[in-house]
Coordinates of N, CA and C in Angstrom, one line a residue:
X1 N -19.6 -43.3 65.4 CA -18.5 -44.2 65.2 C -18.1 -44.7 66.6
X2 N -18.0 -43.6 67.7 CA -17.3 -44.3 68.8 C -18.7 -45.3 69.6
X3 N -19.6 -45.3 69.2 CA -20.8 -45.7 70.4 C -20.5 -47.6 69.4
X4 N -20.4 -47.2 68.0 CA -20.4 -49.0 67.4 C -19.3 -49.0 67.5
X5 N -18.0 -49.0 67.6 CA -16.8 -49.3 68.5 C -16.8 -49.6 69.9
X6 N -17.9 -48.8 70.3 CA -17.9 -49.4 72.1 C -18.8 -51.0 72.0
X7 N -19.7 -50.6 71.0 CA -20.6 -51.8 71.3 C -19.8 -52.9 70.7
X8 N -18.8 -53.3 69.8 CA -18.3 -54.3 69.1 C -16.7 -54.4 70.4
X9 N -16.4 -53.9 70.7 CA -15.3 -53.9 72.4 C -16.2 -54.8 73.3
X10 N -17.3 -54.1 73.6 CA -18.2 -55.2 74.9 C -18.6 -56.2 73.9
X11 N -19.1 -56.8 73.1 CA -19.4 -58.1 72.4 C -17.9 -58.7 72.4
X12 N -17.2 -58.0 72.2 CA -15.9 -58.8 72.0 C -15.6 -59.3 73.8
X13 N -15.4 -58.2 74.6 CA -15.4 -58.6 76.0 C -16.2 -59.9 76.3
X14 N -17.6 -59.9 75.9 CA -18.1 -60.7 76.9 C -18.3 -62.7 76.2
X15 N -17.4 -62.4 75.0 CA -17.1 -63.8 74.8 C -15.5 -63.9 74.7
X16 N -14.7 -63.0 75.0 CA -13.5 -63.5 75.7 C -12.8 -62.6 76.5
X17 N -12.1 -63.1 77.6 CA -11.5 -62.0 78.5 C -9.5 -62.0 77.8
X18 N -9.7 -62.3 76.4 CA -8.6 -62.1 75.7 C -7.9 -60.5 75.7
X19 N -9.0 -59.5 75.1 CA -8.9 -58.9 74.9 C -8.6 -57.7 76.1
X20 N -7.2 -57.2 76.3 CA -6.7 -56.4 77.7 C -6.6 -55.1 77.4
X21 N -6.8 -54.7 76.1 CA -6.6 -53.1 76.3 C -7.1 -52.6 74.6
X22 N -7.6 -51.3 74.4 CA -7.8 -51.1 73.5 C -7.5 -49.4 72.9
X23 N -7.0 -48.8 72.5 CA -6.5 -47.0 72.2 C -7.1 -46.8 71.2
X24 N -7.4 -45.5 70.7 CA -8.3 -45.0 69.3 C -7.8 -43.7 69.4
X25 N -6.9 -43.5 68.0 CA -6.3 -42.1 68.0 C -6.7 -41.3 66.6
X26 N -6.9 -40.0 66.8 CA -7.4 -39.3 65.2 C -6.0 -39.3 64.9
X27 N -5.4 -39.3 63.5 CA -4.4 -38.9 62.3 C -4.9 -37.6 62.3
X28 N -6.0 -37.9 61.4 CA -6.8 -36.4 60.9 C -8.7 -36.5 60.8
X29 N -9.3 -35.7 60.2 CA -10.7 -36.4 59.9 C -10.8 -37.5 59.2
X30 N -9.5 -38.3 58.5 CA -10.4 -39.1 57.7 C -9.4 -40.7 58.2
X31 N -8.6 -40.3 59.0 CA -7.9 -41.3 59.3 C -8.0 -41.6 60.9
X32 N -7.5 -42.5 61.3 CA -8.1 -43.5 62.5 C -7.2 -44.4 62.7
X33 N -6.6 -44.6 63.7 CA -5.5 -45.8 64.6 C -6.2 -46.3 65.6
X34 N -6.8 -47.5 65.6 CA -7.5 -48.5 66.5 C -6.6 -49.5 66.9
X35 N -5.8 -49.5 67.8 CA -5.5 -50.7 68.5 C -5.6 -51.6 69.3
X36 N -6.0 -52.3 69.2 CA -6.4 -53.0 70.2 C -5.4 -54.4 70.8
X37 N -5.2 -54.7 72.0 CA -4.2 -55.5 72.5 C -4.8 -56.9 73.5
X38 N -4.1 -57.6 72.5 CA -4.2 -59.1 72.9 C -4.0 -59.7 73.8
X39 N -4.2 -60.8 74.8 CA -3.1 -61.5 76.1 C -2.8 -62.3 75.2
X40 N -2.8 -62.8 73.8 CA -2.3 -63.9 73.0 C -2.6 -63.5 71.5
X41 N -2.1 -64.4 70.5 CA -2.0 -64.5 69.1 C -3.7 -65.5 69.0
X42 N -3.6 -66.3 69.9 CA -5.0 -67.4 70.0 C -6.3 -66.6 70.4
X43 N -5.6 -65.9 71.3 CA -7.1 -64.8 71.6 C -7.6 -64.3 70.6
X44 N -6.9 -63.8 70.0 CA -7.2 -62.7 68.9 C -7.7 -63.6 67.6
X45 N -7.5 -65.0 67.2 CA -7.2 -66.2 66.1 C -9.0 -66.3 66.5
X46 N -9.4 -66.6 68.0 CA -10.9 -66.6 68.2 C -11.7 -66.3 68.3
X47 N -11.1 -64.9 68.2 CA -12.1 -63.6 67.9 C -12.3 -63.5 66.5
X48 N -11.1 -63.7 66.0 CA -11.6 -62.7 64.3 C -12.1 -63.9 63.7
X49 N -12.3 -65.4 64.0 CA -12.7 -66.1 63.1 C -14.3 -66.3 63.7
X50 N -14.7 -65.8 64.7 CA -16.6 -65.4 64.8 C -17.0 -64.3 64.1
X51 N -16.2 -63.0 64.9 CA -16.5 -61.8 65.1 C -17.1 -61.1 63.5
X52 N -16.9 -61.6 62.9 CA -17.4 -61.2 61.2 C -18.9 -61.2 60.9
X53 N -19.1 -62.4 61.5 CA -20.6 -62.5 61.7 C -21.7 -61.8 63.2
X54 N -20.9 -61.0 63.8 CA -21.8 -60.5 64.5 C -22.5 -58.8 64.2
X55 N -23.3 -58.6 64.4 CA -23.9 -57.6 64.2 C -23.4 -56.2 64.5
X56 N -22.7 -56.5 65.7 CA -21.6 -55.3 66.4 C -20.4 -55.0 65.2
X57 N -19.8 -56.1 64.7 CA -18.7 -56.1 63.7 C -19.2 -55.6 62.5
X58 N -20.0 -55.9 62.0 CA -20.8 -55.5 60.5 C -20.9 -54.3 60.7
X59 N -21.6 -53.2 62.4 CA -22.2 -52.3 62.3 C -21.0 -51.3 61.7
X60 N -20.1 -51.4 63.1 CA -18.5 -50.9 63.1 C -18.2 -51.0 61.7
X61 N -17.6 -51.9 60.8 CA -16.7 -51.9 60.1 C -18.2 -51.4 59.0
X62 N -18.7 -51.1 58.5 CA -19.5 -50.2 57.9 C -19.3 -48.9 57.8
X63 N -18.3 -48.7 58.8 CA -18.5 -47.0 58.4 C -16.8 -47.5 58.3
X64 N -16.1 -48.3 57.8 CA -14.3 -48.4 57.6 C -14.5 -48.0 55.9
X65 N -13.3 -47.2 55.6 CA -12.7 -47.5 54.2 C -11.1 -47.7 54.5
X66 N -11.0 -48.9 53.2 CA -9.6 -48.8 53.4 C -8.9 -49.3 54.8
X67 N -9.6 -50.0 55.5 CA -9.1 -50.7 56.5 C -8.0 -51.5 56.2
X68 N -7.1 -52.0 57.1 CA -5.7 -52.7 57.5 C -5.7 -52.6 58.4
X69 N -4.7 -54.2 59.0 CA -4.6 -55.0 59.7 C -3.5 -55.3 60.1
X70 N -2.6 -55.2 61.2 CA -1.0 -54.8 61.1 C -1.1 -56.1 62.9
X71 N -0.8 -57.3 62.7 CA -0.1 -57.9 63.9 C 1.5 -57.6 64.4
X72 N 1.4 -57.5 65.6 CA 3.2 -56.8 66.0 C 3.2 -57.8 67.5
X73 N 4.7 -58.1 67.8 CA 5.1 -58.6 69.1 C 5.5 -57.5 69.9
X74 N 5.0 -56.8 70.8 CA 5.3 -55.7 71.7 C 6.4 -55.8 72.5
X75 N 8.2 -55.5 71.9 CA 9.1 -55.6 72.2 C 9.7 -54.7 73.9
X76 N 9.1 -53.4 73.8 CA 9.7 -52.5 75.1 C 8.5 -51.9 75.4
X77 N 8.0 -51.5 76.6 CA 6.4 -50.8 77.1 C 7.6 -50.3 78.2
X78 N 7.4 -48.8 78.6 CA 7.8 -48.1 79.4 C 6.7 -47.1 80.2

């Protein structure tokens, strides 16, 4: 899981420098928090309307169940 997560991060890198940061946290064995952080709403609008059709995406999200999708405005960072 983490090597098709790294490879679908660099594909996403190397067609936009949108994407500024990314965290991956275990819940438990069967749960997973992937966040990944935007410089924009556009960034992200240009990514996810390719990124479905790449090979890297398909590999990754092959091993998701139950995936969700949660946009937020990042109000306080300390």
């Amino acid at each position: 899981m983490l090597v098709r997560r790294a490879a679908l991060i660099e594909a996403v890198r190397k067609t936009t420098d949108g994407l500024t940061d990314t965290k991956l946290a275990r819940v438990d064995d069967e749960t997973w928090l992937d966040v990944w952080r935007w410089e924009s709403g556009e960034a992200l609008d240009a990514v996810t309307a390719v990124a479905p059709t790449w090979p890297e995406a398909q590999a990754a999200f092959a091993l998701v169940q139950d995936a969700t999708v949660e946009r937020l405005d990042l109000v306080d960072e300390r």
